[in-house]
Amino acid sequence: FLEPVDTQLVTDYLSVVATPMDLATMQRKLDARVYLSLDEVAQDFALLIRNAKAYNAPSTVYWRHADRLER
């Protein structure tokens, strides 16, 4: 969640996740004033959660953490 997924190590990630998102990317977008509204921040956060749940099985710690963050 904190940094972009290393697609050199996780070679099938982009076949599952079309638009990667992570907290470091969100921070860079905040710093660069890319976001024009709080809704845009919320949309990227929701994308991060959807990506984590799409790629990881519900039995994994990654999916469970994403589920907790979603609440």
Short mmCIF file of N, CA and C in Angstrom, two decimals:
data_model
loop_
_atom_site.label_atom_id
_atom_site.label_comp_id
_atom_site.label_asym_id
_atom_site.label_seq_id
_atom_site.Cartn_x
_atom_site.Cartn_y
_atom_site.Cartn_z
N PHE A 1 0.81 -1.20 0.00
CA PHE A 1 0.00 0.00 0.00
C PHE A 1 0.86 1.26 0.00
N LEU A 2 2.00 1.19 0.65
CA LEU A 2 2.81 2.40 0.81
C LEU A 2 3.53 2.82 -0.46
N GLU A 3 4.04 1.87 -1.21
CA GLU A 3 4.82 2.14 -2.42
C GLU A 3 4.21 1.40 -3.61
N PRO A 4 4.55 1.82 -4.82
CA PRO A 4 4.05 1.09 -6.00
C PRO A 4 4.48 -0.38 -5.98
N VAL A 5 3.65 -1.24 -6.50
CA VAL A 5 4.00 -2.65 -6.64
C VAL A 5 5.15 -2.75 -7.63
N ASP A 6 6.16 -3.51 -7.29
CA ASP A 6 7.30 -3.72 -8.18
C ASP A 6 6.91 -4.74 -9.24
N THR A 7 6.58 -4.27 -10.41
CA THR A 7 6.09 -5.16 -11.47
C THR A 7 7.21 -5.99 -12.09
N GLN A 8 8.46 -5.71 -11.73
CA GLN A 8 9.56 -6.59 -12.13
C GLN A 8 9.52 -7.87 -11.29
N LEU A 9 9.09 -7.73 -10.04
CA LEU A 9 9.00 -8.89 -9.14
C LEU A 9 7.63 -9.56 -9.23
N VAL A 10 6.59 -8.76 -9.36
CA VAL A 10 5.22 -9.27 -9.43
C VAL A 10 4.79 -9.13 -10.89
N THR A 11 5.26 -10.07 -11.69
CA THR A 11 5.17 -9.93 -13.15
C THR A 11 3.76 -9.99 -13.71
N ASP A 12 2.82 -10.59 -12.99
CA ASP A 12 1.45 -10.67 -13.51
C ASP A 12 0.54 -9.57 -12.98
N TYR A 13 1.09 -8.67 -12.19
CA TYR A 13 0.26 -7.64 -11.55
C TYR A 13 -0.52 -6.81 -12.56
N LEU A 14 0.13 -6.36 -13.60
CA LEU A 14 -0.53 -5.49 -14.58
C LEU A 14 -1.54 -6.23 -15.45
N SER A 15 -1.49 -7.55 -15.43
CA SER A 15 -2.52 -8.31 -16.15
C SER A 15 -3.82 -8.36 -15.36
N VAL A 16 -3.74 -8.05 -14.06
CA VAL A 16 -4.92 -8.04 -13.19
C VAL A 16 -5.35 -6.60 -12.89
N VAL A 17 -4.38 -5.74 -12.67
CA VAL A 17 -4.64 -4.36 -12.25
C VAL A 17 -4.30 -3.41 -13.40
N ALA A 18 -5.31 -2.77 -13.95
CA ALA A 18 -5.11 -1.87 -15.10
C ALA A 18 -4.51 -0.53 -14.69
N THR A 19 -4.90 -0.03 -13.52
CA THR A 19 -4.45 1.28 -13.07
C THR A 19 -3.91 1.17 -11.64
N PRO A 20 -2.62 0.94 -11.49
CA PRO A 20 -2.05 0.82 -10.15
C PRO A 20 -2.19 2.12 -9.35
N MET A 21 -2.28 1.97 -8.03
CA MET A 21 -2.33 3.12 -7.13
C MET A 21 -1.74 2.71 -5.80
N ASP A 22 -1.06 3.65 -5.15
CA ASP A 22 -0.45 3.41 -3.85
C ASP A 22 -0.38 4.73 -3.10
N LEU A 23 -0.08 4.68 -1.83
CA LEU A 23 -0.08 5.88 -1.00
C LEU A 23 1.04 6.85 -1.37
N ALA A 24 2.19 6.35 -1.80
CA ALA A 24 3.28 7.25 -2.20
C ALA A 24 2.89 8.05 -3.45
N THR A 25 2.23 7.40 -4.38
CA THR A 25 1.75 8.10 -5.57
C THR A 25 0.71 9.14 -5.19
N MET A 26 -0.17 8.78 -4.29
CA MET A 26 -1.17 9.74 -3.82
C MET A 26 -0.50 10.93 -3.14
N GLN A 27 0.53 10.68 -2.35
CA GLN A 27 1.25 11.78 -1.69
C GLN A 27 1.90 12.70 -2.72
N ARG A 28 2.51 12.11 -3.75
CA ARG A 28 3.12 12.92 -4.81
C ARG A 28 2.06 13.77 -5.52
N LYS A 29 0.89 13.19 -5.76
CA LYS A 29 -0.19 13.93 -6.40
C LYS A 29 -0.68 15.07 -5.49
N LEU A 30 -0.73 14.82 -4.19
CA LEU A 30 -1.10 15.89 -3.25
C LEU A 30 -0.06 17.00 -3.27
N ASP A 31 1.21 16.62 -3.19
CA ASP A 31 2.29 17.61 -3.18
C ASP A 31 2.31 18.45 -4.45
N ALA A 32 1.98 17.83 -5.58
CA ALA A 32 1.99 18.52 -6.87
C ALA A 32 0.65 19.23 -7.15
N ARG A 33 -0.24 19.15 -6.18
CA ARG A 33 -1.57 19.78 -6.31
C ARG A 33 -2.33 19.29 -7.55
N VAL A 34 -2.21 17.99 -7.80
CA VAL A 34 -2.92 17.36 -8.91
C VAL A 34 -4.40 17.20 -8.57
N TYR A 35 -4.66 16.85 -7.32
CA TYR A 35 -6.05 16.66 -6.90
C TYR A 35 -6.75 18.02 -6.83
N LEU A 36 -7.92 18.09 -7.42
CA LEU A 36 -8.71 19.32 -7.41
C LEU A 36 -9.82 19.29 -6.37
N SER A 37 -10.06 18.09 -5.81
CA SER A 37 -11.12 17.97 -4.81
C SER A 37 -10.83 16.78 -3.90
N LEU A 38 -11.47 16.78 -2.76
CA LEU A 38 -11.36 15.65 -1.84
C LEU A 38 -11.93 14.39 -2.47
N ASP A 39 -12.92 14.55 -3.33
CA ASP A 39 -13.51 13.41 -4.02
C ASP A 39 -12.47 12.69 -4.88
N GLU A 40 -11.57 13.43 -5.51
CA GLU A 40 -10.52 12.81 -6.33
C GLU A 40 -9.56 12.00 -5.46
N VAL A 41 -9.26 12.49 -4.27
CA VAL A 41 -8.42 11.75 -3.33
C VAL A 41 -9.14 10.46 -2.93
N ALA A 42 -10.41 10.58 -2.61
CA ALA A 42 -11.21 9.41 -2.22
C ALA A 42 -11.29 8.39 -3.35
N GLN A 43 -11.39 8.85 -4.58
CA GLN A 43 -11.44 7.94 -5.72
C GLN A 43 -10.13 7.16 -5.86
N ASP A 44 -8.99 7.83 -5.69
CA ASP A 44 -7.71 7.12 -5.77
C ASP A 44 -7.56 6.14 -4.61
N PHE A 45 -8.02 6.52 -3.42
CA PHE A 45 -7.95 5.60 -2.29
C PHE A 45 -8.82 4.37 -2.54
N ALA A 46 -10.00 4.59 -3.08
CA ALA A 46 -10.89 3.47 -3.42
C ALA A 46 -10.25 2.58 -4.48
N LEU A 47 -9.55 3.18 -5.43
CA LEU A 47 -8.84 2.42 -6.46
C LEU A 47 -7.76 1.55 -5.82
N LEU A 48 -7.02 2.11 -4.88
CA LEU A 48 -5.99 1.34 -4.17
C LEU A 48 -6.61 0.11 -3.51
N ILE A 49 -7.74 0.29 -2.85
CA ILE A 49 -8.43 -0.81 -2.17
C ILE A 49 -8.92 -1.84 -3.18
N ARG A 50 -9.56 -1.38 -4.25
CA ARG A 50 -10.07 -2.31 -5.29
C ARG A 50 -8.93 -3.11 -5.90
N ASN A 51 -7.82 -2.46 -6.17
CA ASN A 51 -6.67 -3.15 -6.75
C ASN A 51 -6.16 -4.24 -5.81
N ALA A 52 -6.02 -3.90 -4.54
CA ALA A 52 -5.52 -4.87 -3.57
C ALA A 52 -6.44 -6.08 -3.47
N LYS A 53 -7.74 -5.83 -3.48
CA LYS A 53 -8.70 -6.92 -3.38
C LYS A 53 -8.80 -7.72 -4.69
N ALA A 54 -8.58 -7.06 -5.80
CA ALA A 54 -8.64 -7.76 -7.09
C ALA A 54 -7.44 -8.69 -7.26
N TYR A 55 -6.28 -8.23 -6.84
CA TYR A 55 -5.06 -9.02 -7.06
C TYR A 55 -4.87 -10.12 -6.01
N ASN A 56 -5.22 -9.82 -4.78
CA ASN A 56 -4.94 -10.74 -3.67
C ASN A 56 -6.18 -11.55 -3.29
N ALA A 57 -5.97 -12.79 -2.92
CA ALA A 57 -7.06 -13.66 -2.48
C ALA A 57 -7.55 -13.22 -1.10
N PRO A 58 -8.83 -13.43 -0.80
CA PRO A 58 -9.37 -13.04 0.51
C PRO A 58 -8.65 -13.68 1.70
N SER A 59 -7.96 -14.77 1.48
CA SER A 59 -7.24 -15.44 2.57
C SER A 59 -5.91 -14.77 2.91
N THR A 60 -5.49 -13.79 2.12
CA THR A 60 -4.18 -13.16 2.34
C THR A 60 -4.28 -11.97 3.29
N VAL A 61 -3.16 -11.67 3.91
CA VAL A 61 -3.08 -10.52 4.81
C VAL A 61 -3.30 -9.23 4.02
N TYR A 62 -2.87 -9.18 2.77
CA TYR A 62 -3.04 -7.97 1.96
C TYR A 62 -4.51 -7.67 1.72
N TRP A 63 -5.29 -8.69 1.39
CA TRP A 63 -6.72 -8.50 1.16
C TRP A 63 -7.41 -8.06 2.45
N ARG A 64 -7.04 -8.71 3.56
CA ARG A 64 -7.66 -8.38 4.85
C ARG A 64 -7.33 -6.95 5.27
N HIS A 65 -6.09 -6.53 5.05
CA HIS A 65 -5.73 -5.14 5.37
C HIS A 65 -6.50 -4.16 4.50
N ALA A 66 -6.64 -4.48 3.23
CA ALA A 66 -7.43 -3.62 2.33
C ALA A 66 -8.87 -3.54 2.81
N ASP A 67 -9.40 -4.65 3.25
CA ASP A 67 -10.78 -4.67 3.74
C ASP A 67 -10.93 -3.79 4.97
N ARG A 68 -9.95 -3.83 5.86
CA ARG A 68 -9.99 -2.98 7.06
C ARG A 68 -9.89 -1.51 6.70
N LEU A 69 -9.01 -1.19 5.76
CA LEU A 69 -8.87 0.20 5.33
C LEU A 69 -10.14 0.72 4.67
N GLU A 70 -10.86 -0.16 4.03
CA GLU A 70 -12.07 0.23 3.32
C GLU A 70 -13.18 0.65 4.29
N ARG A 71 -13.15 0.12 5.48
CA ARG A 71 -14.22 0.39 6.46
C ARG A 71 -14.10 1.74 7.03
#
